Short mmCIF file of C-alpha atoms in Angstrom, two decimals:
data_model
loop_
_atom_site.label_atom_id
_atom_site.label_comp_id
_atom_site.label_asym_id
_atom_site.label_seq_id
_atom_site.Cartn_x
_atom_site.Cartn_y
_atom_site.Cartn_z
CA MET Q 1 0.04 64.89 -17.83
CA ILE Q 2 -0.49 67.26 -20.57
CA SER Q 3 -3.33 64.48 -22.59
CA ILE Q 4 -4.98 64.20 -18.74
CA VAL Q 5 -5.28 68.18 -18.52
CA ASN Q 6 -6.50 68.17 -22.08
CA LYS Q 7 -9.27 65.87 -21.47
CA TYR Q 8 -10.63 67.91 -18.98
CA MET Q 9 -10.55 71.13 -20.60
CA THR Q 10 -13.34 70.25 -22.78
CA VAL Q 11 -15.60 69.43 -19.86
CA GLU Q 12 -18.44 71.75 -19.47
CA GLY Q 13 -18.00 73.42 -16.19
CA SER Q 14 -14.90 72.18 -15.15
CA ILE Q 15 -13.19 75.89 -15.32
CA THR Q 16 -14.24 78.90 -12.87
CA LYS Q 17 -12.75 81.85 -12.07
CA ASN Q 18 -10.92 82.11 -8.40
CA LEU Q 19 -11.05 85.33 -6.82
CA GLN Q 20 -7.79 86.98 -8.94
CA GLY Q 21 -10.04 86.36 -12.06
CA GLN Q 22 -7.82 83.76 -12.75
CA SER Q 23 -9.60 80.62 -14.95
CA VAL Q 24 -8.67 77.57 -12.96
CA PHE Q 25 -10.36 73.76 -12.56
CA ARG Q 26 -12.89 73.30 -10.06
CA ASP Q 27 -11.28 71.33 -6.85
CA GLU Q 28 -13.41 68.13 -8.43
CA ILE Q 29 -11.93 68.24 -11.27
CA LYS Q 30 -8.25 68.60 -10.00
CA ALA Q 31 -8.53 66.04 -7.49
CA LYS Q 32 -9.97 63.75 -10.78
CA ILE Q 33 -6.05 65.04 -12.80
CA LYS Q 34 -4.16 64.47 -9.39
CA GLN Q 35 -6.00 60.75 -9.26
CA GLU Q 36 -5.70 59.58 -12.66
CA TYR Q 37 -1.99 61.28 -12.86
CA ASP Q 38 -1.20 59.43 -9.79
CA ALA Q 39 -2.11 56.38 -11.34
CA VAL Q 40 -0.31 56.90 -14.24
CA MET Q 41 3.07 57.76 -12.33
CA LYS Q 42 2.36 54.32 -10.70
CA ALA Q 43 2.31 52.38 -13.59
CA LYS Q 44 5.23 53.71 -14.84
CA ASN Q 45 7.30 53.38 -11.84
CA ALA Q 46 6.37 49.63 -11.83
CA VAL Q 47 7.12 49.38 -15.95
CA ASP Q 48 10.59 51.02 -15.02
CA PHE Q 49 11.41 49.07 -11.81
CA ARG Q 50 10.52 45.78 -13.84
CA ASN Q 51 12.87 46.78 -17.28
CA GLU Q 52 15.53 47.52 -14.04
CA ALA Q 53 15.00 44.14 -12.71
CA GLU Q 54 15.39 42.47 -16.38
CA LYS Q 55 18.57 44.61 -16.90
CA LYS Q 56 20.27 43.13 -13.67
CA THR Q 57 19.06 39.81 -14.87
CA THR Q 58 20.30 39.67 -17.71
CA LYS Q 59 23.81 41.38 -16.75
CA GLU Q 60 24.18 38.26 -13.89
CA LEU Q 61 23.16 35.52 -16.73
CA GLU Q 62 26.10 37.34 -18.67
CA LYS Q 63 28.71 36.81 -15.98
CA GLN Q 64 27.68 33.36 -15.52
CA GLN Q 65 28.07 32.65 -19.21
CA LYS Q 66 31.34 34.50 -19.11
CA VAL Q 67 32.89 31.91 -15.83
CA LEU Q 68 31.00 28.92 -18.13
CA GLN Q 69 32.97 29.70 -20.65
CA THR Q 70 36.32 30.03 -19.21
#
């Protein structure tokens, strides 16, 4: 998330002041950051799911090998 935000920090005009005087990203930039973050998380979740499936498969194969050895 930090690397995504840092990328937009350098874009001229991406930051504005809100009513309280705080520096904030423009709404369009917030939407882009959220979109990129969601894409990264979706990819991460897919990798995590694949890794879990591989672990389960490995455990099943090990169980089958133990059964065959006995």
